[in-house]
Amino acid sequence: MIEGYIDKIIYRNEENGYTVLSVMVDEKLDLTQVLVGYIEGAAEGLYIQAEGEEVEHPYYETQYKVTAYELRMPADSDSMERYLASGAIKGIGPVLAMHIVKKFKKDTFRIIEFEPERLAEIKGISERKAREIGIQFHETQDIRQAMMFLGKYGINARLAVKIYNEYGEKLYKIIEENPYKLAEDIAGVGFRIADEIARRAGIGLDSEFRVRSAVIYTLSQSGGLGHMYLPKDMLIRKVSGFLVPEGGDMFEGGYEEVIEQQLMALQLERKIILKEIDGTLAVYGSAQYHTELNTARMLLDLNLSYPLSESEWQIALERLKKKSEIELDELQQKAVRQAAASGLVIITGGPGTGKTTVINTIIRYFEQEGLELRLAAPTGRAAKRMTEATGYQAQTIHRLLELNGGVETDSEAGIHFERNAQNPLEADVVIIDEMSMVDIYLAHALLEAVVPGTHLILVGDVNQLPSVGPGNVLKDIIHSGAFPVIELSTVYRQEEGSDIVMNAHRINHGEYPVMNNKSRDFFLLPRANPQAVIEEVGKLVSVKMPKYVQAKPYEVQVLTPMRQGELGVENLNREMQRILNPPDGKKQEYESHNTIFREGDKVMQIKNNYKLEWAVYDASGYFEQEKGMGIFNGDIGVIREIDSYAQEVKVLMDDERVVVYDFKMLEELELAYAITIHKSQGSEYPAVVLPILNGPRVLLHRNLLYTAITRAKKCVVIVGNGYKIHEMVDNADEQKRYSGLQWAICEQMRGEE
């Protein structure tokens, strides 16, 4: 056994809790021992008793591999000071730690725990800060105890903190009785992790909780892939795969009968809903089913007609022509007239087909009618583009609906907006752009806040990739045939010599893009291997493209179909960081989850966080002009400051919002020099660089290529294999999404007949 005070944390992997630390085993002799292992909750100054064995390391001194351990709070003044100075309690650094221990000596921890207000006796600590330190101290002890408990079940530190934050003291009872609840409630705890915890807790493989959890988890996971439901046969196959333990099947006849029983039980409890859709028995989570059903009902409630005679329309049209000097073709005129005469209208079309012209004319029409308009888009970038294109202030849908941050879970369904059925939007006309990006939950929230009688105009390109979140809202609305749809088809921007637009339409029609390098804005640079592709991409982003399109290197966006591999997001970001923002002694940096974040790095939020606060400051950077809550998946910014003492990272987003991230929140950020094509939806960049060499067929399809090149405003450069581009055009097989909004709309229409 090794025991003593933890002298130094040499290394810690926040992902899995693997830690290398030194322990002072004999202070008189200044003798230390290096311990290695999965040591959750370790901090400098804590007393550790560890069991294990000595192991030889090829490069370093003999290490002690820990198999079991116990942590205790320090008892002597030096260790207390070391613990407080380690950053274990936010806001206490080395100087303050020294003053606290000097003042209260061996009574320090008793004072912090039971009389924290006395900390205000020390210069630099206010009464408020003293109370906060006391609260943090309690929480730190409780969390450490929880981490040690959960560590016995193989749960790493990061997940342990999540579990503690979700359940508090209830976690011990949940682990003992039904650890599968973790898979339902906590992002990052999948069925496999919960299953391993259950095994260690002695819960049998035939447990009812186990089968039910596998069903619910499978449905939940399918939502992450965009599905609203799963066909019953597919669900049973997937659940069976989860349930088979290592070493073979537990039941002679397999798991189908057991799963069927639990499906019936869950159906009786109304936790799942079974419906026949197009001859397939669909299994929904209850919340997903009712969300689709309510969305369909609200869409139909808005589908009103407002008579507009030919003479009235001609008068209005002439007035518009005189005022705006806009010439509309027949189809564009039809779109504007339809918007005027309908409660709900969908306007769709590819790049260069005049969607912006139509939106601008619709705005002018309703303005001259004296009606109040609101414009919005799913992302900050898309809203900014909408504002620039129309001259009319647009905002994100979340800000339009006044997100209040009142979210209780990671689920999109748990979002709370101030604008809802009880407090609807005060607008006569609502125009939503980039509608293809809107998932079922955001669509539902929007429709709740729009009262019948309001003109709702949905604009988007139906050929873009579907939303990141579940559902296939725009396509389902169009394919239902229940609402007026105007599809703009004439390409106008092609006349201006844009080969981006020309090639986008060729790809959409199943034709190969023209890649002869005679274009001014569309190029192919053939490269034979990944390293050559990476080198060329680096040159393009750092030197060639910024000069060519007159933009900053950070404005040139690398888009890739994949996350993994040499040409995936993760590797490309490391390479682009090395080229565009190399290490610099003047720049602070911090490593989190195997990513080095450095001041000046381009970063992206990778999950919706409805509680994260932001602020917009004046030119001085000191006075808040606006503040709010909510940072969303795909928001991009630049790291302005890394404060190691405060353990914070300050990020300036593209739309001038400043967001402060705690170090513990950095799992929500990743480098964004390169991003996936899916993440680029709704955005537009001066130039786009596409490294495409190889990849699985399921990822490389026509829809993806079309989306990628339509993100570029001035120039597209493809680096890699031209034949692979042809294969993408030939591959029209998008991944099927199981969504039932079209069915729900048609069902409700049949019910009304």
PDB file of N, CA and C in Angstrom, residues 500 521-527 532-549 551-562 567-569 572-573 576 579-580 602 672-677 680 684-693 704-705 707-720 725:
ATOM      1  N   ILE A 500     -20.612  28.500 -60.070  1.00  0.00           N
ATOM      2  CA  ILE A 500     -21.078  27.847 -58.846  1.00  0.00           C
ATOM      3  C   ILE A 500     -22.555  27.520 -58.998  1.00  0.00           C
ATOM      4  N   ASP A 521     -14.727  30.833 -60.847  1.00  0.00           N
ATOM      5  CA  ASP A 521     -15.161  30.597 -59.472  1.00  0.00           C
ATOM      6  C   ASP A 521     -15.399  29.123 -59.126  1.00  0.00           C
ATOM      7  N   PHE A 522     -14.964  28.201 -60.000  1.00  0.00           N
ATOM      8  CA  PHE A 522     -15.159  26.780 -59.714  1.00  0.00           C
ATOM      9  C   PHE A 522     -13.958  26.001 -60.256  1.00  0.00           C
ATOM     10  N   PHE A 523     -13.163  25.376 -59.342  1.00  0.00           N
ATOM     11  CA  PHE A 523     -11.914  24.734 -59.759  1.00  0.00           C
ATOM     12  C   PHE A 523     -11.790  23.332 -59.163  1.00  0.00           C
ATOM     13  N   LEU A 524     -11.073  22.476 -59.902  1.00  0.00           N
ATOM     14  CA  LEU A 524     -10.661  21.166 -59.402  1.00  0.00           C
ATOM     15  C   LEU A 524      -9.145  21.103 -59.423  1.00  0.00           C
ATOM     16  N   LEU A 525      -8.535  20.799 -58.281  1.00  0.00           N
ATOM     17  CA  LEU A 525      -7.085  20.603 -58.195  1.00  0.00           C
ATOM     18  C   LEU A 525      -6.842  19.129 -57.885  1.00  0.00           C
ATOM     19  N   PRO A 526      -6.502  18.317 -58.895  1.00  0.00           N
ATOM     20  CA  PRO A 526      -6.306  16.874 -58.670  1.00  0.00           C
ATOM     21  C   PRO A 526      -5.106  16.601 -57.771  1.00  0.00           C
ATOM     22  N   ARG A 527      -5.298  15.770 -56.778  1.00  0.00           N
ATOM     23  CA  ARG A 527      -4.228  15.301 -55.901  1.00  0.00           C
ATOM     24  C   ARG A 527      -4.455  13.829 -55.623  1.00  0.00           C
ATOM     25  N   ALA A 532      -0.888  15.027 -49.880  1.00  0.00           N
ATOM     26  CA  ALA A 532      -0.846  16.053 -50.934  1.00  0.00           C
ATOM     27  C   ALA A 532      -2.091  16.933 -50.876  1.00  0.00           C
ATOM     28  N   VAL A 533      -3.240  16.324 -50.581  1.00  0.00           N
ATOM     29  CA  VAL A 533      -4.487  17.087 -50.437  1.00  0.00           C
ATOM     30  C   VAL A 533      -4.371  18.076 -49.276  1.00  0.00           C
ATOM     31  N   ILE A 534      -3.872  17.591 -48.128  1.00  0.00           N
ATOM     32  CA  ILE A 534      -3.742  18.439 -46.932  1.00  0.00           C
ATOM     33  C   ILE A 534      -2.814  19.620 -47.205  1.00  0.00           C
ATOM     34  N   GLU A 535      -1.684  19.357 -47.858  1.00  0.00           N
ATOM     35  CA  GLU A 535      -0.721  20.426 -48.169  1.00  0.00           C
ATOM     36  C   GLU A 535      -1.363  21.498 -49.050  1.00  0.00           C
ATOM     37  N   GLU A 536      -2.127  21.069 -50.057  1.00  0.00           N
ATOM     38  CA  GLU A 536      -2.759  22.016 -50.969  1.00  0.00           C
ATOM     39  C   GLU A 536      -3.863  22.804 -50.256  1.00  0.00           C
ATOM     40  N   VAL A 537      -4.638  22.121 -49.429  1.00  0.00           N
ATOM     41  CA  VAL A 537      -5.696  22.802 -48.663  1.00  0.00           C
ATOM     42  C   VAL A 537      -5.078  23.878 -47.776  1.00  0.00           C
ATOM     43  N   GLY A 538      -3.960  23.555 -47.128  1.00  0.00           N
ATOM     44  CA  GLY A 538      -3.264  24.521 -46.278  1.00  0.00           C
ATOM     45  C   GLY A 538      -2.844  25.763 -47.051  1.00  0.00           C
ATOM     46  N   LYS A 539      -2.274  25.572 -48.250  1.00  0.00           N
ATOM     47  CA  LYS A 539      -1.867  26.702 -49.099  1.00  0.00           C
ATOM     48  C   LYS A 539      -3.074  27.545 -49.527  1.00  0.00           C
ATOM     49  N   LEU A 540      -4.143  26.852 -49.905  1.00  0.00           N
ATOM     50  CA  LEU A 540      -5.344  27.556 -50.359  1.00  0.00           C
ATOM     51  C   LEU A 540      -5.925  28.444 -49.264  1.00  0.00           C
ATOM     52  N   VAL A 541      -6.035  27.889 -48.058  1.00  0.00           N
ATOM     53  CA  VAL A 541      -6.676  28.614 -46.961  1.00  0.00           C
ATOM     54  C   VAL A 541      -5.792  29.743 -46.445  1.00  0.00           C
ATOM     55  N   SER A 542      -4.498  29.499 -46.368  1.00  0.00           N
ATOM     56  CA  SER A 542      -3.598  30.485 -45.754  1.00  0.00           C
ATOM     57  C   SER A 542      -3.172  31.601 -46.704  1.00  0.00           C
ATOM     58  N   VAL A 543      -3.029  31.286 -47.999  1.00  0.00           N
ATOM     59  CA  VAL A 543      -2.454  32.279 -48.922  1.00  0.00           C
ATOM     60  C   VAL A 543      -3.332  32.549 -50.150  1.00  0.00           C
ATOM     61  N   LYS A 544      -3.619  31.486 -50.921  1.00  0.00           N
ATOM     62  CA  LYS A 544      -4.199  31.671 -52.253  1.00  0.00           C
ATOM     63  C   LYS A 544      -5.621  32.253 -52.219  1.00  0.00           C
ATOM     64  N   MET A 545      -6.524  31.605 -51.479  1.00  0.00           N
ATOM     65  CA  MET A 545      -7.917  32.024 -51.483  1.00  0.00           C
ATOM     66  C   MET A 545      -8.153  33.401 -50.860  1.00  0.00           C
ATOM     67  N   PRO A 546      -7.515  33.721 -49.720  1.00  0.00           N
ATOM     68  CA  PRO A 546      -7.730  35.072 -49.166  1.00  0.00           C
ATOM     69  C   PRO A 546      -7.420  36.183 -50.157  1.00  0.00           C
ATOM     70  N   LYS A 547      -6.317  35.997 -50.929  1.00  0.00           N
ATOM     71  CA  LYS A 547      -5.961  36.998 -51.943  1.00  0.00           C
ATOM     72  C   LYS A 547      -6.979  37.009 -53.080  1.00  0.00           C
ATOM     73  N   TYR A 548      -7.401  35.816 -53.501  1.00  0.00           N
ATOM     74  CA  TYR A 548      -8.264  35.696 -54.677  1.00  0.00           C
ATOM     75  C   TYR A 548      -9.659  36.270 -54.430  1.00  0.00           C
ATOM     76  N   VAL A 549     -10.224  36.014 -53.251  1.00  0.00           N
ATOM     77  CA  VAL A 549     -11.586  36.471 -52.988  1.00  0.00           C
ATOM     78  C   VAL A 549     -11.618  37.670 -52.051  1.00  0.00           C
ATOM     79  N   ALA A 551     -10.558  38.081 -48.813  1.00  0.00           N
ATOM     80  CA  ALA A 551     -11.135  37.733 -47.522  1.00  0.00           C
ATOM     81  C   ALA A 551     -10.018  37.353 -46.561  1.00  0.00           C
ATOM     82  N   LYS A 552     -10.349  37.265 -45.280  1.00  0.00           N
ATOM     83  CA  LYS A 552      -9.377  36.805 -44.291  1.00  0.00           C
ATOM     84  C   LYS A 552      -9.288  35.275 -44.343  1.00  0.00           C
ATOM     85  N   PRO A 553      -8.123  34.710 -43.971  1.00  0.00           N
ATOM     86  CA  PRO A 553      -8.014  33.244 -43.986  1.00  0.00           C
ATOM     87  C   PRO A 553      -9.117  32.545 -43.193  1.00  0.00           C
ATOM     88  N   TYR A 554      -9.550  33.146 -42.084  1.00  0.00           N
ATOM     89  CA  TYR A 554     -10.575  32.514 -41.250  1.00  0.00           C
ATOM     90  C   TYR A 554     -11.946  32.510 -41.925  1.00  0.00           C
ATOM     91  N   GLU A 555     -12.109  33.354 -42.941  1.00  0.00           N
ATOM     92  CA  GLU A 555     -13.391  33.408 -43.650  1.00  0.00           C
ATOM     93  C   GLU A 555     -13.487  32.343 -44.735  1.00  0.00           C
ATOM     94  N   VAL A 556     -12.343  31.765 -45.108  1.00  0.00           N
ATOM     95  CA  VAL A 556     -12.322  30.661 -46.073  1.00  0.00           C
ATOM     96  C   VAL A 556     -12.640  29.380 -45.310  1.00  0.00           C
ATOM     97  N   GLN A 557     -13.666  28.671 -45.746  1.00  0.00           N
ATOM     98  CA  GLN A 557     -14.103  27.512 -44.976  1.00  0.00           C
ATOM     99  C   GLN A 557     -13.773  26.198 -45.675  1.00  0.00           C
ATOM    100  N   VAL A 558     -13.121  25.303 -44.931  1.00  0.00           N
ATOM    101  CA  VAL A 558     -12.876  23.940 -45.404  1.00  0.00           C
ATOM    102  C   VAL A 558     -14.081  23.095 -45.000  1.00  0.00           C
ATOM    103  N   LEU A 559     -14.691  22.421 -45.983  1.00  0.00           N
ATOM    104  CA  LEU A 559     -15.839  21.551 -45.730  1.00  0.00           C
ATOM    105  C   LEU A 559     -15.482  20.125 -46.123  1.00  0.00           C
ATOM    106  N   THR A 560     -15.850  19.172 -45.301  1.00  0.00           N
ATOM    107  CA  THR A 560     -15.538  17.775 -45.583  1.00  0.00           C
ATOM    108  C   THR A 560     -16.725  16.895 -45.209  1.00  0.00           C
ATOM    109  N   PRO A 561     -16.915  15.779 -45.917  1.00  0.00           N
ATOM    110  CA  PRO A 561     -18.052  14.918 -45.585  1.00  0.00           C
ATOM    111  C   PRO A 561     -17.891  14.149 -44.278  1.00  0.00           C
ATOM    112  N   MET A 562     -16.639  13.986 -43.809  1.00  0.00           N
ATOM    113  CA  MET A 562     -16.353  13.034 -42.731  1.00  0.00           C
ATOM    114  C   MET A 562     -15.776  13.707 -41.487  1.00  0.00           C
ATOM    115  N   LEU A 567      -8.621  12.955 -43.980  1.00  0.00           N
ATOM    116  CA  LEU A 567      -9.308  14.125 -44.528  1.00  0.00           C
ATOM    117  C   LEU A 567     -10.614  14.392 -43.784  1.00  0.00           C
ATOM    118  N   GLY A 568     -10.692  13.883 -42.566  1.00  0.00           N
ATOM    119  CA  GLY A 568     -11.838  14.162 -41.712  1.00  0.00           C
ATOM    120  C   GLY A 568     -11.630  15.448 -40.927  1.00  0.00           C
ATOM    121  N   VAL A 569     -12.678  15.899 -40.290  1.00  0.00           N
ATOM    122  CA  VAL A 569     -12.671  17.163 -39.550  1.00  0.00           C
ATOM    123  C   VAL A 569     -11.558  17.211 -38.506  1.00  0.00           C
ATOM    124  N   LEU A 572      -7.928  17.402 -40.100  1.00  0.00           N
ATOM    125  CA  LEU A 572      -7.782  18.652 -40.855  1.00  0.00           C
ATOM    126  C   LEU A 572      -7.681  19.857 -39.918  1.00  0.00           C
ATOM    127  N   ASN A 573      -8.440  19.841 -38.829  1.00  0.00           N
ATOM    128  CA  ASN A 573      -8.378  20.958 -37.882  1.00  0.00           C
ATOM    129  C   ASN A 573      -7.009  21.060 -37.220  1.00  0.00           C
ATOM    130  N   MET A 576      -4.769  22.527 -39.941  1.00  0.00           N
ATOM    131  CA  MET A 576      -5.057  23.932 -40.215  1.00  0.00           C
ATOM    132  C   MET A 576      -4.655  24.828 -39.038  1.00  0.00           C
ATOM    133  N   ILE A 579      -0.998  25.483 -39.272  1.00  0.00           N
ATOM    134  CA  ILE A 579      -0.661  26.426 -40.339  1.00  0.00           C
ATOM    135  C   ILE A 579      -1.131  27.846 -40.014  1.00  0.00           C
ATOM    136  N   LEU A 580      -2.374  27.983 -39.554  1.00  0.00           N
ATOM    137  CA  LEU A 580      -2.986  29.302 -39.385  1.00  0.00           C
ATOM    138  C   LEU A 580      -2.774  29.918 -38.006  1.00  0.00           C
ATOM    139  N   LYS A 602     -10.179  29.485 -34.420  1.00  0.00           N
ATOM    140  CA  LYS A 602     -11.552  29.469 -34.909  1.00  0.00           C
ATOM    141  C   LYS A 602     -12.241  28.239 -34.316  1.00  0.00           C
ATOM    142  N   ALA A 672     -12.730  24.818 -35.713  1.00  0.00           N
ATOM    143  CA  ALA A 672     -13.656  24.963 -36.849  1.00  0.00           C
ATOM    144  C   ALA A 672     -12.985  25.459 -38.124  1.00  0.00           C
ATOM    145  N   TYR A 673     -11.670  25.271 -38.236  1.00  0.00           N
ATOM    146  CA  TYR A 673     -11.017  25.579 -39.508  1.00  0.00           C
ATOM    147  C   TYR A 673     -11.623  24.701 -40.608  1.00  0.00           C
ATOM    148  N   ALA A 674     -11.937  23.459 -40.228  1.00  0.00           N
ATOM    149  CA  ALA A 674     -12.671  22.529 -41.087  1.00  0.00           C
ATOM    150  C   ALA A 674     -13.919  22.077 -40.344  1.00  0.00           C
ATOM    151  N   ILE A 675     -15.038  22.002 -41.051  1.00  0.00           N
ATOM    152  CA  ILE A 675     -16.282  21.511 -40.447  1.00  0.00           C
ATOM    153  C   ILE A 675     -16.954  20.552 -41.423  1.00  0.00           C
ATOM    154  N   THR A 676     -17.866  19.748 -40.920  1.00  0.00           N
ATOM    155  CA  THR A 676     -18.595  18.848 -41.819  1.00  0.00           C
ATOM    156  C   THR A 676     -19.570  19.657 -42.679  1.00  0.00           C
ATOM    157  N   ILE A 677     -19.907  19.106 -43.808  1.00  0.00           N
ATOM    158  CA  ILE A 677     -20.858  19.772 -44.710  1.00  0.00           C
ATOM    159  C   ILE A 677     -22.206  19.937 -44.013  1.00  0.00           C
ATOM    160  N   SER A 680     -22.464  23.061 -42.079  1.00  0.00           N
ATOM    161  CA  SER A 680     -22.387  24.310 -42.846  1.00  0.00           C
ATOM    162  C   SER A 680     -23.746  24.813 -43.308  1.00  0.00           C
ATOM    163  N   GLU A 684     -22.961  30.901 -45.408  1.00  0.00           N
ATOM    164  CA  GLU A 684     -22.391  31.281 -46.692  1.00  0.00           C
ATOM    165  C   GLU A 684     -20.997  31.833 -46.433  1.00  0.00           C
ATOM    166  N   TYR A 685     -20.028  31.430 -47.257  1.00  0.00           N
ATOM    167  CA  TYR A 685     -18.641  31.828 -47.056  1.00  0.00           C
ATOM    168  C   TYR A 685     -18.106  32.440 -48.345  1.00  0.00           C
ATOM    169  N   PRO A 686     -17.146  33.367 -48.248  1.00  0.00           N
ATOM    170  CA  PRO A 686     -16.560  33.919 -49.474  1.00  0.00           C
ATOM    171  C   PRO A 686     -15.987  32.826 -50.380  1.00  0.00           C
ATOM    172  N   ALA A 687     -15.327  31.825 -49.756  1.00  0.00           N
ATOM    173  CA  ALA A 687     -14.761  30.722 -50.534  1.00  0.00           C
ATOM    174  C   ALA A 687     -14.891  29.429 -49.734  1.00  0.00           C
ATOM    175  N   VAL A 688     -15.083  28.334 -50.462  1.00  0.00           N
ATOM    176  CA  VAL A 688     -15.192  27.009 -49.861  1.00  0.00           C
ATOM    177  C   VAL A 688     -14.137  26.103 -50.486  1.00  0.00           C
ATOM    178  N   VAL A 689     -13.418  25.354 -49.648  1.00  0.00           N
ATOM    179  CA  VAL A 689     -12.438  24.370 -50.107  1.00  0.00           C
ATOM    180  C   VAL A 689     -12.958  22.989 -49.707  1.00  0.00           C
ATOM    181  N   LEU A 690     -13.082  22.087 -50.710  1.00  0.00           N
ATOM    182  CA  LEU A 690     -13.622  20.746 -50.492  1.00  0.00           C
ATOM    183  C   LEU A 690     -12.542  19.689 -50.726  1.00  0.00           C
ATOM    184  N   PRO A 691     -11.938  19.103 -49.675  1.00  0.00           N
ATOM    185  CA  PRO A 691     -11.016  17.995 -49.876  1.00  0.00           C
ATOM    186  C   PRO A 691     -11.799  16.692 -50.015  1.00  0.00           C
ATOM    187  N   ILE A 692     -11.823  16.121 -51.186  1.00  0.00           N
ATOM    188  CA  ILE A 692     -12.569  14.889 -51.431  1.00  0.00           C
ATOM    189  C   ILE A 692     -11.700  13.920 -52.214  1.00  0.00           C
ATOM    190  N   LEU A 693     -11.351  12.823 -51.570  1.00  0.00           N
ATOM    191  CA  LEU A 693     -10.482  11.827 -52.189  1.00  0.00           C
ATOM    192  C   LEU A 693     -11.132  10.451 -52.178  1.00  0.00           C
ATOM    193  N   LEU A 704     -25.253  15.870 -50.627  1.00  0.00           N
ATOM    194  CA  LEU A 704     -24.163  16.418 -49.824  1.00  0.00           C
ATOM    195  C   LEU A 704     -23.288  17.350 -50.656  1.00  0.00           C
ATOM    196  N   LEU A 705     -22.953  16.935 -51.862  1.00  0.00           N
ATOM    197  CA  LEU A 705     -22.129  17.751 -52.761  1.00  0.00           C
ATOM    198  C   LEU A 705     -22.851  19.046 -53.115  1.00  0.00           C
ATOM    199  N   THR A 707     -25.152  20.625 -51.392  1.00  0.00           N
ATOM    200  CA  THR A 707     -25.159  21.498 -50.223  1.00  0.00           C
ATOM    201  C   THR A 707     -23.815  22.193 -50.053  1.00  0.00           C
ATOM    202  N   ALA A 708     -22.731  21.443 -50.233  1.00  0.00           N
ATOM    203  CA  ALA A 708     -21.381  21.985 -50.019  1.00  0.00           C
ATOM    204  C   ALA A 708     -21.077  23.142 -50.965  1.00  0.00           C
ATOM    205  N   ILE A 709     -21.321  22.953 -52.258  1.00  0.00           N
ATOM    206  CA  ILE A 709     -20.910  23.999 -53.209  1.00  0.00           C
ATOM    207  C   ILE A 709     -21.833  25.213 -53.152  1.00  0.00           C
ATOM    208  N   THR A 710     -23.078  25.040 -52.699  1.00  0.00           N
ATOM    209  CA  THR A 710     -23.985  26.181 -52.593  1.00  0.00           C
ATOM    210  C   THR A 710     -23.694  27.029 -51.364  1.00  0.00           C
ATOM    211  N   ARG A 711     -22.716  26.622 -50.543  1.00  0.00           N
ATOM    212  CA  ARG A 711     -22.299  27.440 -49.388  1.00  0.00           C
ATOM    213  C   ARG A 711     -21.335  28.539 -49.812  1.00  0.00           C
ATOM    214  N   ALA A 712     -20.772  28.438 -51.022  1.00  0.00           N
ATOM    215  CA  ALA A 712     -19.748  29.386 -51.471  1.00  0.00           C
ATOM    216  C   ALA A 712     -20.363  30.578 -52.176  1.00  0.00           C
ATOM    217  N   LYS A 713     -19.888  31.745 -51.826  1.00  0.00           N
ATOM    218  CA  LYS A 713     -20.379  32.973 -52.446  1.00  0.00           C
ATOM    219  C   LYS A 713     -19.558  33.358 -53.675  1.00  0.00           C
ATOM    220  N   LYS A 714     -18.223  33.223 -53.577  1.00  0.00           N
ATOM    221  CA  LYS A 714     -17.357  33.710 -54.657  1.00  0.00           C
ATOM    222  C   LYS A 714     -16.541  32.612 -55.338  1.00  0.00           C
ATOM    223  N   CYS A 715     -16.215  31.541 -54.604  1.00  0.00           N
ATOM    224  CA  CYS A 715     -15.321  30.553 -55.209  1.00  0.00           C
ATOM    225  C   CYS A 715     -15.424  29.204 -54.517  1.00  0.00           C
ATOM    226  N   VAL A 716     -15.394  28.128 -55.328  1.00  0.00           N
ATOM    227  CA  VAL A 716     -15.329  26.749 -54.843  1.00  0.00           C
ATOM    228  C   VAL A 716     -14.069  26.104 -55.404  1.00  0.00           C
ATOM    229  N   VAL A 717     -13.283  25.471 -54.527  1.00  0.00           N
ATOM    230  CA  VAL A 717     -12.120  24.711 -54.977  1.00  0.00           C
ATOM    231  C   VAL A 717     -12.238  23.291 -54.424  1.00  0.00           C
ATOM    232  N   ILE A 718     -12.268  22.320 -55.331  1.00  0.00           N
ATOM    233  CA  ILE A 718     -12.280  20.903 -54.934  1.00  0.00           C
ATOM    234  C   ILE A 718     -10.859  20.387 -55.056  1.00  0.00           C
ATOM    235  N   VAL A 719     -10.343  19.783 -53.998  1.00  0.00           N
ATOM    236  CA  VAL A 719      -8.986  19.235 -53.998  1.00  0.00           C
ATOM    237  C   VAL A 719      -9.095  17.725 -53.828  1.00  0.00           C
ATOM    238  N   GLY A 720      -8.574  16.985 -54.812  1.00  0.00           N
ATOM    239  CA  GLY A 720      -8.646  15.535 -54.677  1.00  0.00           C
ATOM    240  C   GLY A 720      -8.945  14.825 -55.971  1.00  0.00           C
ATOM    241  N   ILE A 725     -16.047  12.849 -57.420  1.00  0.00           N
ATOM    242  CA  ILE A 725     -17.119  13.832 -57.590  1.00  0.00           C
ATOM    243  C   ILE A 725     -18.201  13.254 -58.503  1.00  0.00           C
TER     244      ILE A 725
END
